[in-house]
mmCIF file with all atom_site columns, C-alpha atoms in Angstrom:
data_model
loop_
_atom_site.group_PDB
_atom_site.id
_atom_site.type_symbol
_atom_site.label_atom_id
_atom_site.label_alt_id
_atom_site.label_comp_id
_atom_site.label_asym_id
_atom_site.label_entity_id
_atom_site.label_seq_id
_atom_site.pdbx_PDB_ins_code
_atom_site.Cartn_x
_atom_site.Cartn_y
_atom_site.Cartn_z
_atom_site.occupancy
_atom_site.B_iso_or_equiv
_atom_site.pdbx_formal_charge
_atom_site.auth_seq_id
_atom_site.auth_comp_id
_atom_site.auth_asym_id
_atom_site.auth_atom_id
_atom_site.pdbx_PDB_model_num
ATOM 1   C CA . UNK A 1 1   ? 6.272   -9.476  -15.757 1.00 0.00 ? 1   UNK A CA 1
ATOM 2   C CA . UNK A 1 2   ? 3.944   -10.408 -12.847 1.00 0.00 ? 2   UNK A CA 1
ATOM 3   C CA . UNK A 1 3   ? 1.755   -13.129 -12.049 1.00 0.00 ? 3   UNK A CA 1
ATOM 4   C CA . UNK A 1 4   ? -0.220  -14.428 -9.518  1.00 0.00 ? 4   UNK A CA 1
ATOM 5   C CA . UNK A 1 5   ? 0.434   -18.125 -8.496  1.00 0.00 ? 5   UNK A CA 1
ATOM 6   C CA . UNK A 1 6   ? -2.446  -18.356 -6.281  1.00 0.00 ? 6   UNK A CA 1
ATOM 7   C CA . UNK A 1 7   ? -4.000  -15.511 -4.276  1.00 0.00 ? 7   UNK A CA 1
ATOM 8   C CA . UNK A 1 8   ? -1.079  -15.308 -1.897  1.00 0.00 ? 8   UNK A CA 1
ATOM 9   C CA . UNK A 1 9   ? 2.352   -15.512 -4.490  1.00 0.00 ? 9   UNK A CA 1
ATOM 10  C CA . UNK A 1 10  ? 4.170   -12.953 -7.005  1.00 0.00 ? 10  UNK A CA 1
ATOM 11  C CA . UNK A 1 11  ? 6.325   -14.857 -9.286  1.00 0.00 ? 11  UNK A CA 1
ATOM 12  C CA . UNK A 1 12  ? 8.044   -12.352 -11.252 1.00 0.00 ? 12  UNK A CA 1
ATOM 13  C CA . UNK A 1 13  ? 9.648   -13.100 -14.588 1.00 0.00 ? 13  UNK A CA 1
ATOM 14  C CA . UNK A 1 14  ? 13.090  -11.128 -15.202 1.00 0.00 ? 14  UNK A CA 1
ATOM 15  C CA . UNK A 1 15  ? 15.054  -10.595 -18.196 1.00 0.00 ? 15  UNK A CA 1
ATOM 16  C CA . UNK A 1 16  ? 17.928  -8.287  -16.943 1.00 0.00 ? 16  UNK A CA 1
ATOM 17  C CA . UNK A 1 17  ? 15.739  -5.824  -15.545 1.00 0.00 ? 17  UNK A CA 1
ATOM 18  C CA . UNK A 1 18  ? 14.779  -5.363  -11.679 1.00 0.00 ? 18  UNK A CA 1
ATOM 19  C CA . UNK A 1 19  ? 12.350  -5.142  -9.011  1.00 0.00 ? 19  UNK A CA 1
ATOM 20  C CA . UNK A 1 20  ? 11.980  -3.147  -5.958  1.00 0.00 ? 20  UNK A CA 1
ATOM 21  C CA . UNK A 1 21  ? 10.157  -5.781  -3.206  1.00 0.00 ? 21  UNK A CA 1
ATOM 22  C CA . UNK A 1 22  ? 9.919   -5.782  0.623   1.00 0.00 ? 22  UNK A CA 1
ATOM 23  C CA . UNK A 1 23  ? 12.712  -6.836  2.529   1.00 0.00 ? 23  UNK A CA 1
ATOM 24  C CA . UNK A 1 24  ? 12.837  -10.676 3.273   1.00 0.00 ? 24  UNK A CA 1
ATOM 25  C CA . UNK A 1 25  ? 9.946   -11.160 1.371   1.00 0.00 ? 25  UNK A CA 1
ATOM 26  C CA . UNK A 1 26  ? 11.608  -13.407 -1.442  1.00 0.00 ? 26  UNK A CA 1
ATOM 27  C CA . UNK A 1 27  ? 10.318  -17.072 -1.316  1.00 0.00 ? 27  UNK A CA 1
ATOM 28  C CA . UNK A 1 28  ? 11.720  -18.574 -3.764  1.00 0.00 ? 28  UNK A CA 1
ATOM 29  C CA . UNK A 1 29  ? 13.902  -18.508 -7.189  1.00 0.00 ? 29  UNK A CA 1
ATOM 30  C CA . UNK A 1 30  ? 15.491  -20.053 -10.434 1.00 0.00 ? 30  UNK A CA 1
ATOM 31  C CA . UNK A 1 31  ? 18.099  -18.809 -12.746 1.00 0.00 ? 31  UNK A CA 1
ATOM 32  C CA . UNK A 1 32  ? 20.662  -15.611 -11.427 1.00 0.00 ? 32  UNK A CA 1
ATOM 33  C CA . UNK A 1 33  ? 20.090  -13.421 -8.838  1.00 0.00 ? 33  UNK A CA 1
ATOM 34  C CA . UNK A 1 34  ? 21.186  -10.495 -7.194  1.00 0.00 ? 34  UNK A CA 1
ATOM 35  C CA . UNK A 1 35  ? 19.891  -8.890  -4.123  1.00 0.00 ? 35  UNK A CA 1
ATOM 36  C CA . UNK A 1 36  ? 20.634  -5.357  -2.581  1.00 0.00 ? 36  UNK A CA 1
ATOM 37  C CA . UNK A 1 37  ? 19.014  -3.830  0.243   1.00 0.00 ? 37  UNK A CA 1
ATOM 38  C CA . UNK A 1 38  ? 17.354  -0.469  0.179   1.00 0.00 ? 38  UNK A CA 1
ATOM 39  C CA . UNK A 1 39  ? 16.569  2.605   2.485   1.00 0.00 ? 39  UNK A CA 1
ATOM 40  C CA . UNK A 1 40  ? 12.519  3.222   2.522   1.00 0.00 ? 40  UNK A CA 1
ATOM 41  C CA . UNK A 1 41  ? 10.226  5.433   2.591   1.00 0.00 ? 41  UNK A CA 1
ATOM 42  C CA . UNK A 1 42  ? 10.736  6.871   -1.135  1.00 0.00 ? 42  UNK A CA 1
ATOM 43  C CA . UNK A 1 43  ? 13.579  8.022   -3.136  1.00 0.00 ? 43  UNK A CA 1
ATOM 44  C CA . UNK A 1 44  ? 15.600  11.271  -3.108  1.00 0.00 ? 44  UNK A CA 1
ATOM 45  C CA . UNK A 1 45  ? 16.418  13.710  -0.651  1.00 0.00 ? 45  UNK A CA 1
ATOM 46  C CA . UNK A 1 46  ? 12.313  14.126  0.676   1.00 0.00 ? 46  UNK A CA 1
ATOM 47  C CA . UNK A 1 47  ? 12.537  10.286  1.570   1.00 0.00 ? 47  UNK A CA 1
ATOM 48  C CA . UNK A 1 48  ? 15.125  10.838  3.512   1.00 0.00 ? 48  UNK A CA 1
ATOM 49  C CA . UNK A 1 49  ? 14.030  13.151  5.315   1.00 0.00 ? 49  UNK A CA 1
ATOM 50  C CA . UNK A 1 50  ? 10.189  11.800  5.835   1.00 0.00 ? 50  UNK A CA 1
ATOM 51  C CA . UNK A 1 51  ? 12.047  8.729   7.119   1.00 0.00 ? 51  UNK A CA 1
ATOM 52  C CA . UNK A 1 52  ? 13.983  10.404  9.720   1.00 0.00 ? 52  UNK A CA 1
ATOM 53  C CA . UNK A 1 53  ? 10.830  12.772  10.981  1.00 0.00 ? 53  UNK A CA 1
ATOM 54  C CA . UNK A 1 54  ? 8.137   9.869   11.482  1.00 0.00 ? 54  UNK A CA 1
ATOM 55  C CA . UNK A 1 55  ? 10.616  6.640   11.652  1.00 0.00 ? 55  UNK A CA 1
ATOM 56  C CA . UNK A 1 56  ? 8.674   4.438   9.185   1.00 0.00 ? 56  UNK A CA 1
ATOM 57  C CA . UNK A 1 57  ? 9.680   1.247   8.688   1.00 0.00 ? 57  UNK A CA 1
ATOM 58  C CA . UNK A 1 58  ? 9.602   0.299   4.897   1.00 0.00 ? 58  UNK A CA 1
ATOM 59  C CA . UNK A 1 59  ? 12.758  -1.634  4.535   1.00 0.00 ? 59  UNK A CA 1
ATOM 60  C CA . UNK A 1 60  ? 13.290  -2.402  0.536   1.00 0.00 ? 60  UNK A CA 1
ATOM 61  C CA . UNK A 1 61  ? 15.452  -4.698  -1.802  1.00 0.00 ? 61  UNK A CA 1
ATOM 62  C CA . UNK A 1 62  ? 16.459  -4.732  -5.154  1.00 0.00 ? 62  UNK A CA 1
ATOM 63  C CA . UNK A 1 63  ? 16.113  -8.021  -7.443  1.00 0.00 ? 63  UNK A CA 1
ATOM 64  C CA . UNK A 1 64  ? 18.047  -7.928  -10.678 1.00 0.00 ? 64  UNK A CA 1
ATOM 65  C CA . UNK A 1 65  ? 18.552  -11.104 -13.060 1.00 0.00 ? 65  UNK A CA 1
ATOM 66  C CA . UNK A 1 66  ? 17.519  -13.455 -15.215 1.00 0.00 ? 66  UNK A CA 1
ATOM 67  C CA . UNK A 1 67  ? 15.146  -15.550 -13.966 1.00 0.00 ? 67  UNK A CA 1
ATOM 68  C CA . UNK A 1 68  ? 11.714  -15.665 -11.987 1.00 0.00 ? 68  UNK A CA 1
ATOM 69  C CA . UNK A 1 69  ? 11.713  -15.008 -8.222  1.00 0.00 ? 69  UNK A CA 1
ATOM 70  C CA . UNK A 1 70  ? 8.516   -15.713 -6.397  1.00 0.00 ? 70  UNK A CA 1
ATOM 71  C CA . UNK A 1 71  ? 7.435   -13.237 -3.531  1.00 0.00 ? 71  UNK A CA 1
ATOM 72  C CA . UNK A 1 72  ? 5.094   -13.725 -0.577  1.00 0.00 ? 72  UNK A CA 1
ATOM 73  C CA . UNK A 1 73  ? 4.509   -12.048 3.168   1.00 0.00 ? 73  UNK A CA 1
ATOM 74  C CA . UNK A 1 74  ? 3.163   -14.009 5.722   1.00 0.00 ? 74  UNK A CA 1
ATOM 75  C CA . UNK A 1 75  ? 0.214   -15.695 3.502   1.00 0.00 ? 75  UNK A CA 1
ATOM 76  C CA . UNK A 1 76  ? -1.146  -11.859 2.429   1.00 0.00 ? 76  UNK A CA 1
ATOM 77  C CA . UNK A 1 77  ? -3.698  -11.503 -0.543  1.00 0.00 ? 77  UNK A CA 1
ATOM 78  C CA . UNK A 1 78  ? -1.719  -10.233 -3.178  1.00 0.00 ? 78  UNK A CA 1
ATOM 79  C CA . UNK A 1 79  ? -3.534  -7.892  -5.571  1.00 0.00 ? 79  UNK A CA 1
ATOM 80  C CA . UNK A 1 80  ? -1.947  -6.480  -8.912  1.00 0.00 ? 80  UNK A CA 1
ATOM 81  C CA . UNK A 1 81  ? -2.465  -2.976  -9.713  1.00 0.00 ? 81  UNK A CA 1
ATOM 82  C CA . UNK A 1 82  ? -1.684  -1.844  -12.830 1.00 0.00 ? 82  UNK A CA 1
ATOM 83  C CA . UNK A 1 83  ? -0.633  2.174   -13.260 1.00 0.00 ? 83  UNK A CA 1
ATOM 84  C CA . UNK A 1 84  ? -0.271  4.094   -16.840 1.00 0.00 ? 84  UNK A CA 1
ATOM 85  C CA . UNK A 1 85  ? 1.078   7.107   -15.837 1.00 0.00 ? 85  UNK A CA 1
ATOM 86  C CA . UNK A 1 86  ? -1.016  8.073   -12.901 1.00 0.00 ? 86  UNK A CA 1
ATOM 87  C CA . UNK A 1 87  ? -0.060  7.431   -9.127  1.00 0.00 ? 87  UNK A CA 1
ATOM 88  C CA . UNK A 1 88  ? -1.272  4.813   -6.339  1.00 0.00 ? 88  UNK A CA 1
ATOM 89  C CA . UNK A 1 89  ? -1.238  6.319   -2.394  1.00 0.00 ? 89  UNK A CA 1
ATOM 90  C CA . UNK A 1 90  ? -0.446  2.942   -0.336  1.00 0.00 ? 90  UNK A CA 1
ATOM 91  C CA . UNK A 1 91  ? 0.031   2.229   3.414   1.00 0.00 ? 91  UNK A CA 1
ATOM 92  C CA . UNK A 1 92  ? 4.084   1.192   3.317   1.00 0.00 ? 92  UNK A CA 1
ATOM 93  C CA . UNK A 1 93  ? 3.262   -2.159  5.494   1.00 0.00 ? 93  UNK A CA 1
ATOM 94  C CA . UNK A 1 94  ? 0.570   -3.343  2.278   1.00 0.00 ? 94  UNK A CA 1
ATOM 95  C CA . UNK A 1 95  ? 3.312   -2.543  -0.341  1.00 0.00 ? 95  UNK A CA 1
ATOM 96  C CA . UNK A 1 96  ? 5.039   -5.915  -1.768  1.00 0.00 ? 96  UNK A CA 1
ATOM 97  C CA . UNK A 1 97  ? 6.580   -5.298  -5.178  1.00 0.00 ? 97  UNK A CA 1
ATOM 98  C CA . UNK A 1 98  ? 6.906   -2.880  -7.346  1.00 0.00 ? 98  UNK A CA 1
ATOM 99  C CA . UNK A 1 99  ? 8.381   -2.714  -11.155 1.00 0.00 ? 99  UNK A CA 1
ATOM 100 C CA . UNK A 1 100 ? 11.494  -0.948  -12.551 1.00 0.00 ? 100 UNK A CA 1
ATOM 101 C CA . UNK A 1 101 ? 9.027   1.433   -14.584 1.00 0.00 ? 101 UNK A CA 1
ATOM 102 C CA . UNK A 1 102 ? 7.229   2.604   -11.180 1.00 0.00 ? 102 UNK A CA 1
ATOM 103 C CA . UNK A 1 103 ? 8.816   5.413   -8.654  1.00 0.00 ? 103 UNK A CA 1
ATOM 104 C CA . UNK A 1 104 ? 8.257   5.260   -4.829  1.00 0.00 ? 104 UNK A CA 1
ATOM 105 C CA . UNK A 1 105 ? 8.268   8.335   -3.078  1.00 0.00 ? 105 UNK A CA 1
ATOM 106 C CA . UNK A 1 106 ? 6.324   9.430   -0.054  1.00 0.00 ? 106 UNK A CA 1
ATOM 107 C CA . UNK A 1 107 ? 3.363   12.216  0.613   1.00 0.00 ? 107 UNK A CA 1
ATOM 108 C CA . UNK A 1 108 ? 2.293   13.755  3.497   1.00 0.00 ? 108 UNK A CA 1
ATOM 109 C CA . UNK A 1 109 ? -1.395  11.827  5.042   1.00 0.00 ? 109 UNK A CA 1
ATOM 110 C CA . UNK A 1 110 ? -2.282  14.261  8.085   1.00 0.00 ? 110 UNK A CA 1
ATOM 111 C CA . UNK A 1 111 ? -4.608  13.498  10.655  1.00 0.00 ? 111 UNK A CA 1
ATOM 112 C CA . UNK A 1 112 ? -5.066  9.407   8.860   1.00 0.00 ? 112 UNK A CA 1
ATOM 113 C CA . UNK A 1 113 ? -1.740  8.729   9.645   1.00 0.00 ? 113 UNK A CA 1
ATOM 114 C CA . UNK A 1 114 ? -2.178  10.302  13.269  1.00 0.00 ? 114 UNK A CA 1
ATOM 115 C CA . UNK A 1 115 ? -5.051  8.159   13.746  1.00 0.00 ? 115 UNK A CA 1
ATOM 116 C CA . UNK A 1 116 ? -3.589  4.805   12.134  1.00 0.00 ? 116 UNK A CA 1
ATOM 117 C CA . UNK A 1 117 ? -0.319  5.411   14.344  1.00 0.00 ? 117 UNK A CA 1
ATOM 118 C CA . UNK A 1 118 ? 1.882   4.782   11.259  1.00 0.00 ? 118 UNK A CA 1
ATOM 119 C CA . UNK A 1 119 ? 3.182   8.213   11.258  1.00 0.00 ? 119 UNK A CA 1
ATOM 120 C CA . UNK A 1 120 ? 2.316   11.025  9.111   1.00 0.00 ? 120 UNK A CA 1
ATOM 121 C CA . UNK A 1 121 ? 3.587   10.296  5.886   1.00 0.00 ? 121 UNK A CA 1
ATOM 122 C CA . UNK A 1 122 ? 2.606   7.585   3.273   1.00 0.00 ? 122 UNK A CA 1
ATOM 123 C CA . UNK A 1 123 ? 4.109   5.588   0.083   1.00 0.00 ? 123 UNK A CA 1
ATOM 124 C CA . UNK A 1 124 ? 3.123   6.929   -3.163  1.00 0.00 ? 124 UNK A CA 1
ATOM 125 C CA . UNK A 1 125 ? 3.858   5.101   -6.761  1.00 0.00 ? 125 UNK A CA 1
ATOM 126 C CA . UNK A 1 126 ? 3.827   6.587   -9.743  1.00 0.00 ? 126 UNK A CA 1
ATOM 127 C CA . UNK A 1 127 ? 4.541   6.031   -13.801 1.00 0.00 ? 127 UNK A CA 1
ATOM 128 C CA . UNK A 1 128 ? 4.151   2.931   -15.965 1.00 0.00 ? 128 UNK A CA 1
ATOM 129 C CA . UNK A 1 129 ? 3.770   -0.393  -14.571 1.00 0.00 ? 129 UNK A CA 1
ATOM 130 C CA . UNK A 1 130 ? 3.043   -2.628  -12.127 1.00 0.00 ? 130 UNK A CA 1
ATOM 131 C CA . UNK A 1 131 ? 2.209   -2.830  -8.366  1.00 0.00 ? 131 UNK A CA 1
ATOM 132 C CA . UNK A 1 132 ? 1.567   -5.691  -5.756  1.00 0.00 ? 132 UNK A CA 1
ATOM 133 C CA . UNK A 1 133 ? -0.028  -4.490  -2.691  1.00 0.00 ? 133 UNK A CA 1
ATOM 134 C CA . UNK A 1 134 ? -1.005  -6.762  0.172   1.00 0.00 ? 134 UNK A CA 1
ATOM 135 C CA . UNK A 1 135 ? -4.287  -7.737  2.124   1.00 0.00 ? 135 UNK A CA 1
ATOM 136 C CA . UNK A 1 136 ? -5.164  -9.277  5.401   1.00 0.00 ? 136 UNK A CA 1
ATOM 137 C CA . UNK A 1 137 ? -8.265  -11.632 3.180   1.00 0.00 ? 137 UNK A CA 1
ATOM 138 C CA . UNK A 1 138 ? -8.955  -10.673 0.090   1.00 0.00 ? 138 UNK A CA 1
ATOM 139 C CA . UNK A 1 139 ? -9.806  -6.932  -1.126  1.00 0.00 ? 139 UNK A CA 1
ATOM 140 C CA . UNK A 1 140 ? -12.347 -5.151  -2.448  1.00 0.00 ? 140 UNK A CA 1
ATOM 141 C CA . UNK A 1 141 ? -12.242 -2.265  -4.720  1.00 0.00 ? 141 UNK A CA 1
ATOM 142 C CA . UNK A 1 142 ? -14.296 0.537   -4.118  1.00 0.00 ? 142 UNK A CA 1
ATOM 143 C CA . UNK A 1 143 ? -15.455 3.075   -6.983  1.00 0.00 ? 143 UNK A CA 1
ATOM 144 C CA . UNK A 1 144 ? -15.873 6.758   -5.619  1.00 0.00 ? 144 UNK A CA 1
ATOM 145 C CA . UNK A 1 145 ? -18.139 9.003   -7.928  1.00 0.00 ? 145 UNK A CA 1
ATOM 146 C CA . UNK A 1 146 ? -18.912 12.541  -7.614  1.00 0.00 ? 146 UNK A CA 1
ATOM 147 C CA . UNK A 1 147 ? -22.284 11.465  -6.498  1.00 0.00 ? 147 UNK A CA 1
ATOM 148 C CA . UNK A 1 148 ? -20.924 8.786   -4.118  1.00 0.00 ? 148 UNK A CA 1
ATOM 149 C CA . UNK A 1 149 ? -17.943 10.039  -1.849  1.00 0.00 ? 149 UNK A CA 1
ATOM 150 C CA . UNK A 1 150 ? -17.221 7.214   0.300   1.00 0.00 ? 150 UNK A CA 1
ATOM 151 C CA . UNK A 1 151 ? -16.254 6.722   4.153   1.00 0.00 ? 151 UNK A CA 1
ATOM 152 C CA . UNK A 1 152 ? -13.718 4.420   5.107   1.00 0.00 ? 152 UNK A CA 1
ATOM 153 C CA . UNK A 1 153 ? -12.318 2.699   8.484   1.00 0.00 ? 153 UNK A CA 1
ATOM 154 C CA . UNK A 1 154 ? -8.592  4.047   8.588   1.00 0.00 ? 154 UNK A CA 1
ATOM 155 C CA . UNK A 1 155 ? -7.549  0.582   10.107  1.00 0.00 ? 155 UNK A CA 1
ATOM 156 C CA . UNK A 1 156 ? -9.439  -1.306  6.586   1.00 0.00 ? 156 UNK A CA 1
ATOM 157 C CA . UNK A 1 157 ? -7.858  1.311   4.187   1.00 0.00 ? 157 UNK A CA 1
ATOM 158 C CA . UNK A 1 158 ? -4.881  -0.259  2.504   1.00 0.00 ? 158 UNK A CA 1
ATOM 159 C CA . UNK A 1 159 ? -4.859  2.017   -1.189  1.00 0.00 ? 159 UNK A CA 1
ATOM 160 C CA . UNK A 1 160 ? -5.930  4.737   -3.447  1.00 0.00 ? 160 UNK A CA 1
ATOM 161 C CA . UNK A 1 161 ? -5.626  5.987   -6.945  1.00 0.00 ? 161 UNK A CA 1
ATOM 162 C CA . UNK A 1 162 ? -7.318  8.585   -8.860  1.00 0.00 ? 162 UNK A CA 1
ATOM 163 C CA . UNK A 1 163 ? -8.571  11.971  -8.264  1.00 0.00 ? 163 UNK A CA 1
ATOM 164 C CA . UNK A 1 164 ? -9.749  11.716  -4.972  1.00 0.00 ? 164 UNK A CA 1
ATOM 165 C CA . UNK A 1 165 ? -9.806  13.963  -2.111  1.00 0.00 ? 165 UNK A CA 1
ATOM 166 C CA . UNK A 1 166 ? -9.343  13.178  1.518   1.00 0.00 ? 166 UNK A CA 1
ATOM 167 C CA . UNK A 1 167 ? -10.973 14.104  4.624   1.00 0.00 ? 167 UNK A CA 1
ATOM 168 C CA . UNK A 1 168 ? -10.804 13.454  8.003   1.00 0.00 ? 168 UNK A CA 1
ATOM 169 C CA . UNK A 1 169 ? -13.724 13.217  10.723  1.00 0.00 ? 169 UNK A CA 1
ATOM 170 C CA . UNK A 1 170 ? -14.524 11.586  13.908  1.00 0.00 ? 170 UNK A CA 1
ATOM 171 C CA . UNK A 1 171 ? -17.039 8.812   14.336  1.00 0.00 ? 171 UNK A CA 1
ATOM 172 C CA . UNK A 1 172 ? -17.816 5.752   15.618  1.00 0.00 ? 172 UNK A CA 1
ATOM 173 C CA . UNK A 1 173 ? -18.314 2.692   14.146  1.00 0.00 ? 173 UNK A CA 1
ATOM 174 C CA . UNK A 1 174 ? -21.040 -0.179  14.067  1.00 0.00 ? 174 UNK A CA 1
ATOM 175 C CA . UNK A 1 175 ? -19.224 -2.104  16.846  1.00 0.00 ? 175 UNK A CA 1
ATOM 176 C CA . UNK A 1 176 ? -19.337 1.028   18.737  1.00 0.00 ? 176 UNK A CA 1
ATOM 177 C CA . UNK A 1 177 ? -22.599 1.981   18.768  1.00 0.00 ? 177 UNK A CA 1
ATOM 178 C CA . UNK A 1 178 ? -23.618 -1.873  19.978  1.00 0.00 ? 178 UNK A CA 1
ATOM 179 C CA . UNK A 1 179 ? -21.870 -0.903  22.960  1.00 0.00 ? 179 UNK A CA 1
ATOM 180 C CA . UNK A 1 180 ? -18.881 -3.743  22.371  1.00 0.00 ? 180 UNK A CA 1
ATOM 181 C CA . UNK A 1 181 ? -16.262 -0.618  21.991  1.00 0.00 ? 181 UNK A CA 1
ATOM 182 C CA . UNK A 1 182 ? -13.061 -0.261  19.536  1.00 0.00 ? 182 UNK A CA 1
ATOM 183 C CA . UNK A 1 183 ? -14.354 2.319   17.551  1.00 0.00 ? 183 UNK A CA 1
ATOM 184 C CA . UNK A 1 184 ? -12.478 4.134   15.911  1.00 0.00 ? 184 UNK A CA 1
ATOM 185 C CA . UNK A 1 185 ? -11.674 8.355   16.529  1.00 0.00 ? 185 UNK A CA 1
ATOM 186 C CA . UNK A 1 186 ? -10.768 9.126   12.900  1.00 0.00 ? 186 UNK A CA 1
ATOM 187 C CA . UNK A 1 187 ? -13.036 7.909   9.597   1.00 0.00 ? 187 UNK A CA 1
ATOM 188 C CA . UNK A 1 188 ? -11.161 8.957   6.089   1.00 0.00 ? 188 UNK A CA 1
ATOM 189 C CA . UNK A 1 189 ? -13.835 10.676  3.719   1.00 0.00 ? 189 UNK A CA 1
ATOM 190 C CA . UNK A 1 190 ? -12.660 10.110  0.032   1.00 0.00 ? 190 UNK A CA 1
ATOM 191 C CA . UNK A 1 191 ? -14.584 12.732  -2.187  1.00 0.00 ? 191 UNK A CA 1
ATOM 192 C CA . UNK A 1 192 ? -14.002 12.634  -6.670  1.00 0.00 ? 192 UNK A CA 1
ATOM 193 C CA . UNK A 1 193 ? -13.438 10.180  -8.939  1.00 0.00 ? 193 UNK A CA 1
ATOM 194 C CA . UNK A 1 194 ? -11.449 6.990   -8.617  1.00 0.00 ? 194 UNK A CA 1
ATOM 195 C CA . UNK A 1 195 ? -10.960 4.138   -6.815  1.00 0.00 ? 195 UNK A CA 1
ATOM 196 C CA . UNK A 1 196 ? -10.569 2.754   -3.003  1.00 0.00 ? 196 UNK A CA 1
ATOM 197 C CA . UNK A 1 197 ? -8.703  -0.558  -1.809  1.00 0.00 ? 197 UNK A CA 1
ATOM 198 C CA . UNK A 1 198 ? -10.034 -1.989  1.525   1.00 0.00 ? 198 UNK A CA 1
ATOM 199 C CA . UNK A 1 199 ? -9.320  -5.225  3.403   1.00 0.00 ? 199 UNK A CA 1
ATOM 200 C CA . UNK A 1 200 ? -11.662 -7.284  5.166   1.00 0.00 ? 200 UNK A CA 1
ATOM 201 C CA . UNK A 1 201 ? -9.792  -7.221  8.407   1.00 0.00 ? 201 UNK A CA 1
ATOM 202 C CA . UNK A 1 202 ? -9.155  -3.779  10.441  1.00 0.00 ? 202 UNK A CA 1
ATOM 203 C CA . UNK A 1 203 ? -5.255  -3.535  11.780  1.00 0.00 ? 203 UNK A CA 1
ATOM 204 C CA . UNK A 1 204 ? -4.506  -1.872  15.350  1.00 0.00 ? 204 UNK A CA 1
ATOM 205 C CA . UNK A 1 205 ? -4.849  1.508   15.068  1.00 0.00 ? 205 UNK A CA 1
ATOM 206 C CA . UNK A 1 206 ? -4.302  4.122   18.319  1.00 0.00 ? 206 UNK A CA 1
ATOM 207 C CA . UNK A 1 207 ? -7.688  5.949   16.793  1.00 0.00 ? 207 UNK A CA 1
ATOM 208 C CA . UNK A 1 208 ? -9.456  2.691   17.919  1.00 0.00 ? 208 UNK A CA 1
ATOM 209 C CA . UNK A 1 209 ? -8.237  2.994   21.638  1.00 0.00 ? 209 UNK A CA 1
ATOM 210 C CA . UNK A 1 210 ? -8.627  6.597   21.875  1.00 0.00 ? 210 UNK A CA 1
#
């Protein structure tokens, strides 16, 4: 049900069913429509309240028809992530689309989402189907082994799936240590087995004033 038209466009091919995308993000469409705004943040009573403790801002619609709709934000990479039962841990502002066979909901990210500024909670998805999440340039996919945990920028993270472990530690980075500043307070440590979505561009964080 989705495709890539390019690096930077979902088209989504509907039969009935719906999507769950972010707000304002439709480009384009043929056949019926209907649109229906959403609250963020996740579904259910927990999303609720995670919404109303950290005020993030993941403003959703629905898109039900028969059709295809086409999707973009702002000339993003667009990367498709498929799930089979397991869940994907995304920052809210790099989720695009989801399908009808995923759920949103939100879990609690600690110190990372301290550091990153985007409060303390983030998007999970979970079940059977597809994803799009976003990318300032295109990402890369990290594999994390039990022999190699891996360190990541918190302002570069944008995803994670598997059974990983998180950490969180100070440090500085490269730019930092050739005196030109911006280094970041926070580093996320991923330790297990899965994988690790980075983009090639870091996004203001406060950790990288502090």
């Amino acid at each position: 049900m989705f495709r890539l038209q390019g690096s930077k466009v979902l088209a989504v091919d509907m039969t009935g069913d719906a999507v769950k995308a972010k707000n304002g993000s439709m480009v384009a469409y043929d056949g019926q429509m209907d649109f229906k705004k959403l609250s963020g943040g996740g579904e259910g009573i927990r999303g609720m309240v995670t919404r109303r403790l950290t005020g993030e801002q993941m403003t959703l619609m629905e898109v039900k028809g028969h059709g295809t709709c086409w999707f973009a934000d702002r000339a993003s990479e667009i990367n498709l992530v498929g799930l089979q039962g397991d869940k994907l841990f995304v920052e809210s502002s790099n989720l695009l689309a989801t399908d009808s066979g995923l759920r949103t909901g939100t879990s609690f990210t600690g110190m990372r989402g301290a550091s990153q500024g985007n409060g303390l909670f983030t998007t999970t998805i979970e079940g059977h189907g597809q994803a799009a999440i976003m990318s300032d340039g295109p990402a890369v996919v990290l594999r994390v082994s039990s022999q190699y945990p891996l360190t990541v920028d918190p302002g570069a993270y944008i995803a994670h799936q598997g059974n990983l472990r998180q950490s969180f530690q100070s440090g500085v980075t490269f730019r930092t240590f050739m005196g030109e500043g911006g280094g970041e307070a926070f580093q996320i440590r991923f330790e297990g087995d899965g994988l690790v979505y980075v983009q090639p561009s870091e996004r203001n964080t406060i950790g990288g004033e502090v």
